[in-house]
mmCIF file of C-alpha atoms and ligand atoms in Angstrom:
data_model
loop_
_atom_site.group_PDB
_atom_site.id
_atom_site.type_symbol
_atom_site.label_atom_id
_atom_site.label_comp_id
_atom_site.label_asym_id
_atom_site.label_seq_id
_atom_site.Cartn_x
_atom_site.Cartn_y
_atom_site.Cartn_z
ATOM 1 C CA MET A 1 -5.693 -7.250 -12.175
ATOM 2 C CA GLU A 2 -5.359 -4.962 -9.219
ATOM 3 C CA LYS A 3 -6.487 -6.307 -5.842
ATOM 4 C CA ILE A 4 -8.581 -4.168 -3.257
ATOM 5 C CA SER A 5 -8.182 -5.830 0.259
ATOM 6 C CA VAL A 6 -10.919 -5.229 2.528
ATOM 7 C CA ILE A 7 -9.793 -5.291 6.252
ATOM 8 C CA VAL A 8 -12.990 -6.114 8.557
ATOM 9 C CA PRO A 9 -11.797 -6.018 12.391
ATOM 10 C CA CYS A 10 -14.593 -8.046 14.133
ATOM 11 C CA TYR A 11 -15.545 -8.555 17.922
ATOM 12 C CA ASN A 12 -18.650 -10.299 18.615
ATOM 13 C CA GLU A 13 -20.544 -9.819 15.055
ATOM 14 C CA GLU A 14 -21.922 -12.878 14.552
ATOM 15 C CA GLU A 15 -25.461 -10.944 13.792
ATOM 16 C CA VAL A 16 -23.843 -8.872 11.428
ATOM 17 C CA LEU A 17 -21.110 -10.720 9.576
ATOM 18 C CA PRO A 18 -23.681 -12.588 6.654
ATOM 19 C CA LEU A 19 -25.359 -8.789 6.558
ATOM 20 C CA PHE A 20 -21.817 -7.184 5.740
ATOM 21 C CA TYR A 21 -20.592 -10.079 3.306
ATOM 22 C CA GLU A 22 -23.985 -9.675 1.287
ATOM 23 C CA GLU A 23 -23.726 -5.760 1.002
ATOM 24 C CA MET A 24 -19.675 -6.239 0.495
ATOM 25 C CA ASN A 25 -20.154 -8.481 -2.539
ATOM 26 C CA ARG A 26 -22.695 -6.502 -3.959
ATOM 27 C CA VAL A 27 -20.147 -3.691 -4.231
ATOM 28 C CA ALA A 28 -17.406 -5.655 -5.140
ATOM 29 C CA GLY A 29 -19.925 -6.890 -8.111
ATOM 30 C CA LEU A 30 -20.481 -3.433 -9.303
ATOM 31 C CA MET A 31 -16.178 -2.853 -9.505
ATOM 32 C CA ASP A 32 -15.186 -5.164 -12.173
ATOM 33 C CA GLY A 33 -11.915 -4.819 -13.520
ATOM 34 C CA TYR A 34 -10.479 -5.316 -9.091
ATOM 35 C CA ASP A 35 -10.021 -8.584 -7.752
ATOM 36 C CA PHE A 36 -11.048 -8.385 -3.984
ATOM 37 C CA GLU A 37 -9.750 -9.897 -1.207
ATOM 38 C CA TYR A 38 -11.590 -9.619 2.614
ATOM 39 C CA VAL A 39 -9.373 -10.142 5.470
ATOM 40 C CA PHE A 40 -11.873 -10.464 8.690
ATOM 41 C CA VAL A 41 -9.454 -10.299 11.572
ATOM 42 C CA ASP A 42 -11.633 -12.203 14.504
ATOM 43 C CA ASP A 43 -10.420 -10.092 17.790
ATOM 44 C CA GLY A 44 -10.974 -12.789 20.091
ATOM 45 C CA SER A 45 -14.490 -12.612 19.857
ATOM 46 C CA ARG A 46 -16.729 -14.899 22.373
ATOM 47 C CA ASP A 47 -19.569 -15.466 19.782
ATOM 48 C CA ALA A 48 -19.901 -17.420 17.047
ATOM 49 C CA THR A 49 -18.033 -14.818 14.774
ATOM 50 C CA LEU A 50 -15.080 -17.282 14.325
ATOM 51 C CA CYS A 51 -17.171 -20.119 12.735
ATOM 52 C CA VAL A 52 -19.295 -17.940 10.520
ATOM 53 C CA VAL A 53 -16.371 -16.464 8.997
ATOM 54 C CA LYS A 54 -15.230 -19.672 8.225
ATOM 55 C CA GLU A 55 -18.665 -20.707 6.845
ATOM 56 C CA LEU A 56 -17.594 -17.738 4.246
ATOM 57 C CA ALA A 57 -14.515 -18.871 3.750
ATOM 58 C CA ALA A 58 -15.196 -22.274 3.266
ATOM 59 C CA ARG A 59 -17.704 -21.006 0.142
ATOM 60 C CA ASP A 60 -15.651 -18.194 -0.871
ATOM 61 C CA GLN A 61 -12.012 -17.900 -1.510
ATOM 62 C CA ARG A 62 -11.410 -14.302 -1.354
ATOM 63 C CA VAL A 63 -12.478 -14.592 2.326
ATOM 64 C CA LYS A 64 -9.038 -14.765 4.732
ATOM 65 C CA TYR A 65 -9.049 -14.363 8.275
ATOM 66 C CA VAL A 66 -6.892 -14.066 11.120
ATOM 67 C CA SER A 67 -8.296 -14.808 14.507
ATOM 68 C CA PHE A 68 -6.721 -13.438 17.712
ATOM 69 C CA SER A 69 -5.887 -15.760 20.826
ATOM 70 C CA ARG A 70 -7.528 -12.945 23.106
ATOM 71 C CA ASN A 71 -9.276 -9.349 22.439
ATOM 72 C CA PHE A 72 -6.756 -7.101 21.822
ATOM 73 C CA GLY A 73 -8.365 -4.181 20.519
ATOM 74 C CA LYS A 74 -9.661 -2.809 17.256
ATOM 75 C CA GLU A 75 -6.432 -1.071 16.539
ATOM 76 C CA ALA A 76 -4.228 -4.191 17.131
ATOM 77 C CA ALA A 77 -7.027 -5.875 14.723
ATOM 78 C CA MET A 78 -6.104 -3.214 11.792
ATOM 79 C CA PHE A 79 -2.869 -3.493 12.088
ATOM 80 C CA ALA A 80 -3.392 -7.358 12.000
ATOM 81 C CA GLY A 81 -5.275 -6.584 8.726
ATOM 82 C CA PHE A 82 -2.315 -4.528 7.324
ATOM 83 C CA THR A 83 0.261 -6.730 7.834
ATOM 84 C CA TYR A 84 -1.780 -9.944 6.326
ATOM 85 C CA ALA A 85 -3.410 -7.486 3.512
ATOM 86 C CA SER A 86 -1.902 -8.485 0.303
ATOM 87 C CA GLY A 87 -3.637 -6.016 -1.981
ATOM 88 C CA ASP A 88 -2.762 -3.041 -4.122
ATOM 89 C CA TYR A 89 -5.449 -1.329 -2.621
ATOM 90 C CA VAL A 90 -6.106 -1.481 1.113
ATOM 91 C CA ALA A 91 -9.303 -0.606 2.691
ATOM 92 C CA VAL A 92 -10.752 -0.937 6.482
ATOM 93 C CA MET A 93 -14.526 -0.768 7.164
ATOM 94 C CA ASP A 94 -16.556 -1.697 10.375
ATOM 95 C CA ALA A 95 -18.321 -4.880 10.353
ATOM 96 C CA ASP A 96 -21.484 -3.337 11.287
ATOM 97 C CA LEU A 97 -22.108 -1.391 8.092
ATOM 98 C CA GLN A 98 -21.875 1.518 9.757
ATOM 99 C CA ASP A 99 -18.787 2.375 7.033
ATOM 100 C CA PRO A 100 -21.242 1.824 4.084
ATOM 101 C CA PRO A 101 -19.188 -0.461 1.492
ATOM 102 C CA ALA A 102 -21.282 1.342 -1.054
ATOM 103 C CA LEU A 103 -18.683 4.505 -1.011
ATOM 104 C CA LEU A 104 -16.028 2.377 -2.389
ATOM 105 C CA PRO A 105 -15.900 2.758 -6.179
ATOM 106 C CA GLU A 106 -16.378 6.824 -5.257
ATOM 107 C CA MET A 107 -13.202 6.201 -2.993
ATOM 108 C CA MET A 108 -11.774 4.020 -5.368
ATOM 109 C CA ASP A 109 -12.006 6.803 -8.115
ATOM 110 C CA ALA A 110 -10.386 9.519 -6.113
ATOM 111 C CA ILE A 111 -7.299 7.492 -5.955
ATOM 112 C CA LYS A 112 -7.050 6.473 -9.220
ATOM 113 C CA ASN A 113 -8.139 9.576 -11.076
ATOM 114 C CA GLU A 114 -7.371 12.515 -8.766
ATOM 115 C CA GLY A 115 -3.953 11.348 -7.769
ATOM 116 C CA TYR A 116 -4.932 10.966 -3.852
ATOM 117 C CA ASP A 117 -2.942 8.350 -1.607
ATOM 118 C CA SER A 118 -5.808 7.885 0.667
ATOM 119 C CA VAL A 119 -9.449 8.527 0.906
ATOM 120 C CA ALA A 120 -11.163 8.971 4.134
ATOM 121 C CA THR A 121 -14.165 9.275 5.458
ATOM 122 C CA ARG A 122 -16.022 11.602 8.590
ATOM 123 C CA ARG A 123 -19.348 11.695 9.163
ATOM 124 C CA VAL A 124 -21.199 14.812 9.487
ATOM 125 C CA THR A 125 -23.844 14.379 11.623
ATOM 126 C CA ARG A 126 -23.480 12.002 15.245
ATOM 127 C CA LYS A 127 -27.337 11.022 14.916
ATOM 128 C CA GLY A 128 -28.591 8.010 16.873
ATOM 129 C CA GLU A 129 -25.480 8.618 19.088
ATOM 130 C CA PRO A 130 -26.117 9.027 22.823
ATOM 131 C CA VAL A 131 -26.048 13.110 23.052
ATOM 132 C CA ILE A 132 -23.455 13.102 26.400
ATOM 133 C CA ARG A 133 -20.985 10.739 24.247
ATOM 134 C CA SER A 134 -20.982 13.331 21.111
ATOM 135 C CA PHE A 135 -20.549 15.979 23.532
ATOM 136 C CA PHE A 136 -17.294 14.310 25.096
ATOM 137 C CA ALA A 137 -16.102 13.321 21.586
ATOM 138 C CA ARG A 138 -16.515 16.947 20.237
ATOM 139 C CA CYS A 139 -14.696 18.206 23.405
ATOM 140 C CA PHE A 140 -11.645 15.801 22.588
ATOM 141 C CA TYR A 141 -11.296 16.508 18.652
ATOM 142 C CA ARG A 142 -11.320 20.509 19.891
ATOM 143 C CA LEU A 143 -8.504 19.661 22.648
ATOM 144 C CA MET A 144 -6.645 17.719 20.398
ATOM 145 C CA ARG A 145 -6.645 20.562 17.603
ATOM 146 C CA ARG A 146 -5.291 22.616 20.381
ATOM 147 C CA ILE A 147 -2.469 20.506 21.744
ATOM 148 C CA SER A 148 -1.520 18.478 18.750
ATOM 149 C CA LYS A 149 0.434 19.118 15.634
ATOM 150 C CA THR A 150 -1.082 15.864 14.109
ATOM 151 C CA GLU A 151 -4.280 16.803 12.003
ATOM 152 C CA ILE A 152 -6.906 14.829 13.518
ATOM 153 C CA VAL A 153 -10.367 15.754 11.795
ATOM 154 C CA ASP A 154 -13.264 15.672 14.115
ATOM 155 C CA GLY A 155 -16.110 13.180 13.189
ATOM 156 C CA ALA A 156 -13.275 11.353 11.279
ATOM 157 C CA ARG A 157 -14.002 7.406 10.665
ATOM 158 C CA ASP A 158 -11.277 4.640 10.848
ATOM 159 C CA TYR A 159 -13.017 3.865 7.311
ATOM 160 C CA ARG A 160 -10.320 4.720 4.866
ATOM 161 C CA LEU A 161 -8.616 3.431 1.500
ATOM 162 C CA MET A 162 -5.404 3.436 1.083
ATOM 163 C CA THR A 163 -2.642 2.452 -1.494
ATOM 164 C CA ARG A 164 -0.180 0.058 -0.926
ATOM 165 C CA GLN A 165 2.426 2.892 -0.666
ATOM 166 C CA PHE A 166 0.390 4.474 2.547
ATOM 167 C CA VAL A 167 0.386 1.038 3.901
ATOM 168 C CA ASP A 168 3.714 0.305 4.182
ATOM 169 C CA SER A 169 4.296 3.773 5.688
ATOM 170 C CA LEU A 170 1.751 2.722 8.586
ATOM 171 C CA LEU A 171 3.324 -0.581 8.923
ATOM 172 C CA SER A 172 6.543 1.120 9.709
ATOM 173 C CA LEU A 173 5.256 2.676 12.162
ATOM 174 C CA SER A 174 5.502 -0.243 14.796
ATOM 175 C CA GLU A 175 4.374 1.438 18.373
ATOM 176 C CA TYR A 176 2.546 -0.619 20.644
ATOM 177 C CA ASN A 177 0.065 2.184 21.783
ATOM 178 C CA ARG A 178 -1.736 2.486 18.542
ATOM 179 C CA PHE A 179 -3.932 5.997 17.864
ATOM 180 C CA SER A 180 -4.735 5.370 14.360
ATOM 181 C CA LYS A 181 -7.031 8.645 13.789
ATOM 182 C CA GLY A 182 -3.060 10.258 14.530
ATOM 183 C CA LEU A 183 -1.188 7.448 12.659
ATOM 184 C CA TYR A 184 -3.107 8.261 9.279
ATOM 185 C CA GLY A 185 -2.335 11.959 9.747
ATOM 186 C CA TRP A 186 1.586 11.466 10.867
ATOM 187 C CA VAL A 187 2.276 9.868 7.752
ATOM 188 C CA GLY A 188 1.276 12.221 5.769
ATOM 189 C CA TYR A 189 0.446 11.781 1.580
ATOM 190 C CA ARG A 190 -2.429 13.701 -0.240
ATOM 191 C CA THR A 191 -5.825 12.399 1.833
ATOM 192 C CA LYS A 192 -9.216 13.280 0.592
ATOM 193 C CA TRP A 193 -12.314 13.553 2.713
ATOM 194 C CA ILE A 194 -15.667 12.132 1.684
ATOM 195 C CA GLU A 195 -18.409 13.324 4.082
ATOM 196 C CA PHE A 196 -21.205 11.194 4.903
ATOM 197 C CA GLU A 197 -24.486 10.752 7.391
ATOM 198 C CA ASN A 198 -24.249 8.940 10.367
ATOM 199 C CA VAL A 199 -25.583 4.993 9.622
ATOM 200 C CA GLU A 200 -26.632 2.867 12.742
ATOM 201 C CA ARG A 201 -25.198 -0.005 12.837
ATOM 202 C CA ALA A 202 -27.372 -3.132 11.132
ATOM 203 C CA ALA A 203 -27.265 -5.328 13.984
ATOM 204 C CA GLY A 204 -25.859 -6.552 17.188
ATOM 205 C CA GLU A 205 -24.438 -3.393 19.599
ATOM 206 C CA THR A 206 -21.612 -1.336 20.083
ATOM 207 C CA LYS A 207 -18.208 -2.568 21.543
ATOM 208 C CA TRP A 208 -17.295 0.945 22.593
ATOM 209 C CA SER A 209 -18.391 1.571 26.449
ATOM 210 C CA PHE A 210 -18.030 5.167 27.638
ATOM 211 C CA TRP A 211 -15.326 4.155 30.070
ATOM 212 C CA LYS A 212 -13.539 2.064 27.089
ATOM 213 C CA LEU A 213 -13.500 5.797 24.900
ATOM 214 C CA LEU A 214 -12.422 7.654 27.540
ATOM 215 C CA LEU A 215 -9.007 5.606 27.806
ATOM 216 C CA TYR A 216 -8.804 5.356 24.089
ATOM 217 C CA SER A 217 -8.743 8.830 23.975
ATOM 218 C CA ILE A 218 -6.294 9.690 26.536
ATOM 219 C CA GLU A 219 -4.190 6.966 24.552
ATOM 220 C CA GLY A 220 -4.585 9.396 21.835
ATOM 221 C CA ILE A 221 -3.331 12.414 23.879
ATOM 222 C CA VAL A 222 -0.583 10.939 25.277
ATOM 223 C CA ALA A 223 0.621 9.543 21.993
ATOM 224 C CA PHE A 224 0.541 12.719 19.823
ATOM 225 C CA SER A 225 0.677 15.277 22.072
ATOM 226 C CA ALA A 226 3.260 16.381 24.956
ATOM 227 C CA ALA A 227 1.244 19.668 26.218
ATOM 228 C CA PRO A 228 -0.387 17.387 29.256
ATOM 229 C CA LEU A 229 3.567 17.897 30.376
ATOM 230 C CA ALA A 230 4.283 21.391 29.361
ATOM 231 C CA ILE A 231 0.910 22.487 31.429
ATOM 232 C CA ALA A 232 1.571 20.529 34.535
ATOM 233 C CA ALA A 233 4.842 22.435 34.110
ATOM 234 C CA VAL A 234 3.514 26.096 33.551
ATOM 235 C CA THR A 235 1.030 25.294 36.299
ATOM 236 C CA GLY A 236 4.108 23.987 38.650
ATOM 237 C CA ILE A 237 5.610 28.058 37.618
ATOM 238 C CA LEU A 238 2.542 29.717 38.336
ATOM 239 C CA CYS A 239 1.931 28.450 41.773
ATOM 240 C CA CYS A 240 5.512 29.065 42.731
ATOM 241 C CA LEU A 241 5.365 32.316 41.614
ATOM 242 C CA LEU A 242 2.351 33.021 43.953
ATOM 243 C CA ALA A 243 3.810 31.287 46.555
ATOM 244 C CA PHE A 244 6.562 33.797 46.145
ATOM 245 C CA VAL A 245 4.492 36.854 46.014
ATOM 246 C CA PHE A 246 2.247 35.336 49.029
ATOM 247 C CA ILE A 247 5.424 34.872 51.418
ATOM 248 C CA LEU A 248 6.482 38.748 50.574
ATOM 249 C CA PHE A 249 3.072 39.574 51.744
ATOM 250 C CA ILE A 250 3.488 37.811 55.019
ATOM 251 C CA VAL A 251 6.967 38.513 55.850
ATOM 252 C CA VAL A 252 5.926 42.574 55.291
ATOM 253 C CA ARG A 253 2.754 41.717 57.314
ATOM 254 C CA THR A 254 4.563 39.958 59.927
ATOM 255 C CA LEU A 255 7.162 42.722 60.199
ATOM 256 C CA MET A 256 4.836 45.644 60.563
ATOM 257 C CA PHE A 257 1.519 44.039 62.483
ATOM 258 C CA GLY A 258 3.673 41.386 64.342
ATOM 259 C CA ASP A 259 2.323 37.798 64.083
ATOM 260 C CA PRO A 260 -1.147 36.915 65.684
ATOM 261 C CA VAL A 261 -1.517 33.108 64.983
ATOM 262 C CA ALA A 262 -4.230 32.714 62.569
ATOM 263 C CA GLY A 263 -5.131 31.542 59.152
ATOM 264 C CA TRP A 264 -5.539 27.785 59.856
ATOM 265 C CA PRO A 265 -8.421 26.922 57.827
ATOM 266 C CA SER A 266 -6.377 28.752 54.626
ATOM 267 C CA MET A 267 -3.551 26.570 55.296
ATOM 268 C CA ILE A 268 -5.380 23.942 55.204
ATOM 269 C CA CYS A 269 -6.664 24.997 51.661
ATOM 270 C CA VAL A 270 -3.124 25.861 50.429
ATOM 271 C CA ILE A 271 -1.855 22.780 51.508
ATOM 272 C CA LEU A 272 -4.594 20.585 49.800
ATOM 273 C CA LEU A 273 -4.461 22.672 46.468
ATOM 274 C CA THR A 274 -0.704 22.306 46.201
ATOM 275 C CA GLY A 275 -1.046 18.780 47.373
ATOM 276 C CA GLY A 276 -3.693 17.681 45.015
ATOM 277 C CA LEU A 277 -1.571 19.868 42.102
ATOM 278 C CA GLN A 278 1.443 17.920 42.759
ATOM 279 C CA LEU A 279 -1.097 14.481 42.370
ATOM 280 C CA LEU A 280 -1.997 15.241 39.433
ATOM 281 C CA CYS A 281 1.026 16.306 37.636
ATOM 282 C CA ILE A 282 2.693 13.189 38.974
ATOM 283 C CA GLY A 283 -0.268 11.504 37.457
ATOM 284 C CA ILE A 284 0.340 12.969 33.804
ATOM 285 C CA LEU A 285 4.196 12.081 34.028
ATOM 286 C CA GLY A 286 3.382 8.809 35.270
ATOM 287 C CA GLU A 287 0.778 8.298 32.295
ATOM 288 C CA TYR A 288 3.983 8.772 29.684
ATOM 289 C CA LEU A 289 6.098 7.161 31.617
ATOM 290 C CA ALA A 290 3.601 4.026 31.550
ATOM 291 C CA LYS A 291 2.967 4.524 28.111
ATOM 292 C CA THR A 292 7.251 4.609 27.406
ATOM 293 C CA TYR A 293 7.280 1.202 29.775
ATOM 294 C CA LEU A 294 4.408 -0.655 27.529
ATOM 295 C CA GLU A 295 6.462 0.457 24.468
ATOM 296 C CA VAL A 296 10.119 -0.647 25.722
ATOM 297 C CA LYS A 297 8.826 -4.159 26.427
ATOM 298 C CA ASN A 298 8.342 -4.189 22.962
ATOM 299 C CA ARG A 299 5.365 -7.030 23.178
ATOM 300 C CA PRO A 300 3.429 -8.096 19.609
ATOM 301 C CA ILE A 301 0.610 -5.689 18.894
ATOM 302 C CA PHE A 302 -1.592 -9.044 18.649
ATOM 303 C CA ILE A 303 -1.300 -12.789 18.937
ATOM 304 C CA CYS A 304 -2.490 -14.956 15.686
ATOM 305 C CA LYS A 305 -4.365 -18.195 16.971
ATOM 306 C CA GLU A 306 -5.133 -19.315 13.487
ATOM 307 C CA SER A 307 -5.317 -17.985 10.038
ATOM 308 C CA ASN A 308 -5.878 -19.106 6.643
ATOM 309 C CA ILE A 309 -3.505 -16.938 5.348
ATOM 310 C CA ARG A 310 -0.222 -18.884 5.039
ATOM 311 C CA GLU A 311 3.003 -16.671 5.745
ATOM 312 C CA ASN A 312 4.352 -16.709 2.198
ATOM 313 C CA ASP A 313 1.249 -15.498 0.777
ATOM 314 C CA ARG A 314 1.693 -12.167 2.389
HETATM 315 N N1 UDP B 1 -14.060 -4.245 16.894
HETATM 316 C C1 UDP B 1 -13.141 -5.009 17.272
HETATM 317 N N2 UDP B 1 -12.367 -4.991 18.757
HETATM 318 C C2 UDP B 1 -12.667 -4.618 19.797
HETATM 319 C C3 UDP B 1 -13.999 -3.366 19.802
HETATM 320 C C4 UDP B 1 -14.451 -3.038 18.558
HETATM 321 O O1 UDP B 1 -12.444 -5.135 16.661
HETATM 322 O O2 UDP B 1 -12.388 -4.595 21.111
HETATM 323 C C5 UDP B 1 -14.376 -3.777 16.223
HETATM 324 C C6 UDP B 1 -16.120 -3.770 16.035
HETATM 325 O O3 UDP B 1 -16.298 -5.590 15.574
HETATM 326 C C7 UDP B 1 -16.755 -3.421 14.676
HETATM 327 C C8 UDP B 1 -15.875 -1.919 14.952
HETATM 328 O O4 UDP B 1 -14.784 -2.321 15.637
HETATM 329 O O5 UDP B 1 -15.964 -3.585 13.538
HETATM 330 C C9 UDP B 1 -16.289 -0.730 15.692
HETATM 331 O O6 UDP B 1 -16.753 -1.187 16.631
HETATM 332 P P1 UDP B 1 -18.325 -0.556 17.021
HETATM 333 O O7 UDP B 1 -19.605 -0.481 15.552
HETATM 334 O O8 UDP B 1 -18.620 -1.982 18.134
HETATM 335 O O9 UDP B 1 -18.594 0.834 17.418
HETATM 336 P P2 UDP B 1 -18.807 2.244 17.120
HETATM 337 O O10 UDP B 1 -19.587 2.129 15.715
HETATM 338 O O11 UDP B 1 -20.010 2.228 18.376
HETATM 339 O O12 UDP B 1 -18.249 3.285 17.518
HETATM 340 MG MG1 MG B 2 -19.933 0.826 14.770
#
């Protein structure tokens, strides 16, 4: 029988896990003809998440878990899930039921009968989300569409069902700074998009602060576009051209009218402007350099503290 692995990144999800397990089981019950495996990745939770997962594992042998030595972030958790999952098909979904497991049969159908390699989901509304957050999210996707060659879809969730081949391709991208929404697009294959209305969290609260999301979006931009570097260079060239015209103007003016000393305020403005621009460009450069630095260190993406999956089981 073919096996579906369901990867669930969990960070402080003790409240919602029992609900998730129940709902997931209900859906798994509907899909006879498939074996299931649930890979819970405990991303260094500080609450009882690991205990809850261990209890589930004691009752149900389909429940597998991997527990990190600290919080490594959702991207690392998903990567660990891909590494440990042994299914013929692999699904990633959030623990908070914002990615409805009930969509799974439909997704499976698209892979089986319509010949897709992966089925992705996007939410068409952002109902229940803070307005400012939605606004910035939308700006981010619009910007990404302009400056990146890889397709990154607005409202795309990480919720996805993939074939083994697709997952193996993802695993072959071993970069440290992972931005899955881009990686999914980068590996290619045929992807079907399913749309659904935003669902609010079943319990607990969101783990993403505005700040964390902002840093994550910068990661996305740096990982999938070199446009900021080009913009910096073009701005530099424009400034030089402007300065050149200005120099000509001043030389001509001095030759014709002499040189009364004036213009101190305007000079300060120009100095501040160019100084600021230089710092900005160095900052952009530094961002790429920092990412490269982290990448060449070649550190592992996650560290597993304990797990009930034996290495040779994978
Ligand atoms: N998550 C994680 N590590 C983190 C932050 C989040 O594994 O550092 C998991 C979290 O447990 C959840 C999923 O990622 O299963 C999505 O997080 P959340 O629901 O808080 O994000 P939101 O839906 O609000 O964007
Ligand atoms: Mg959520």
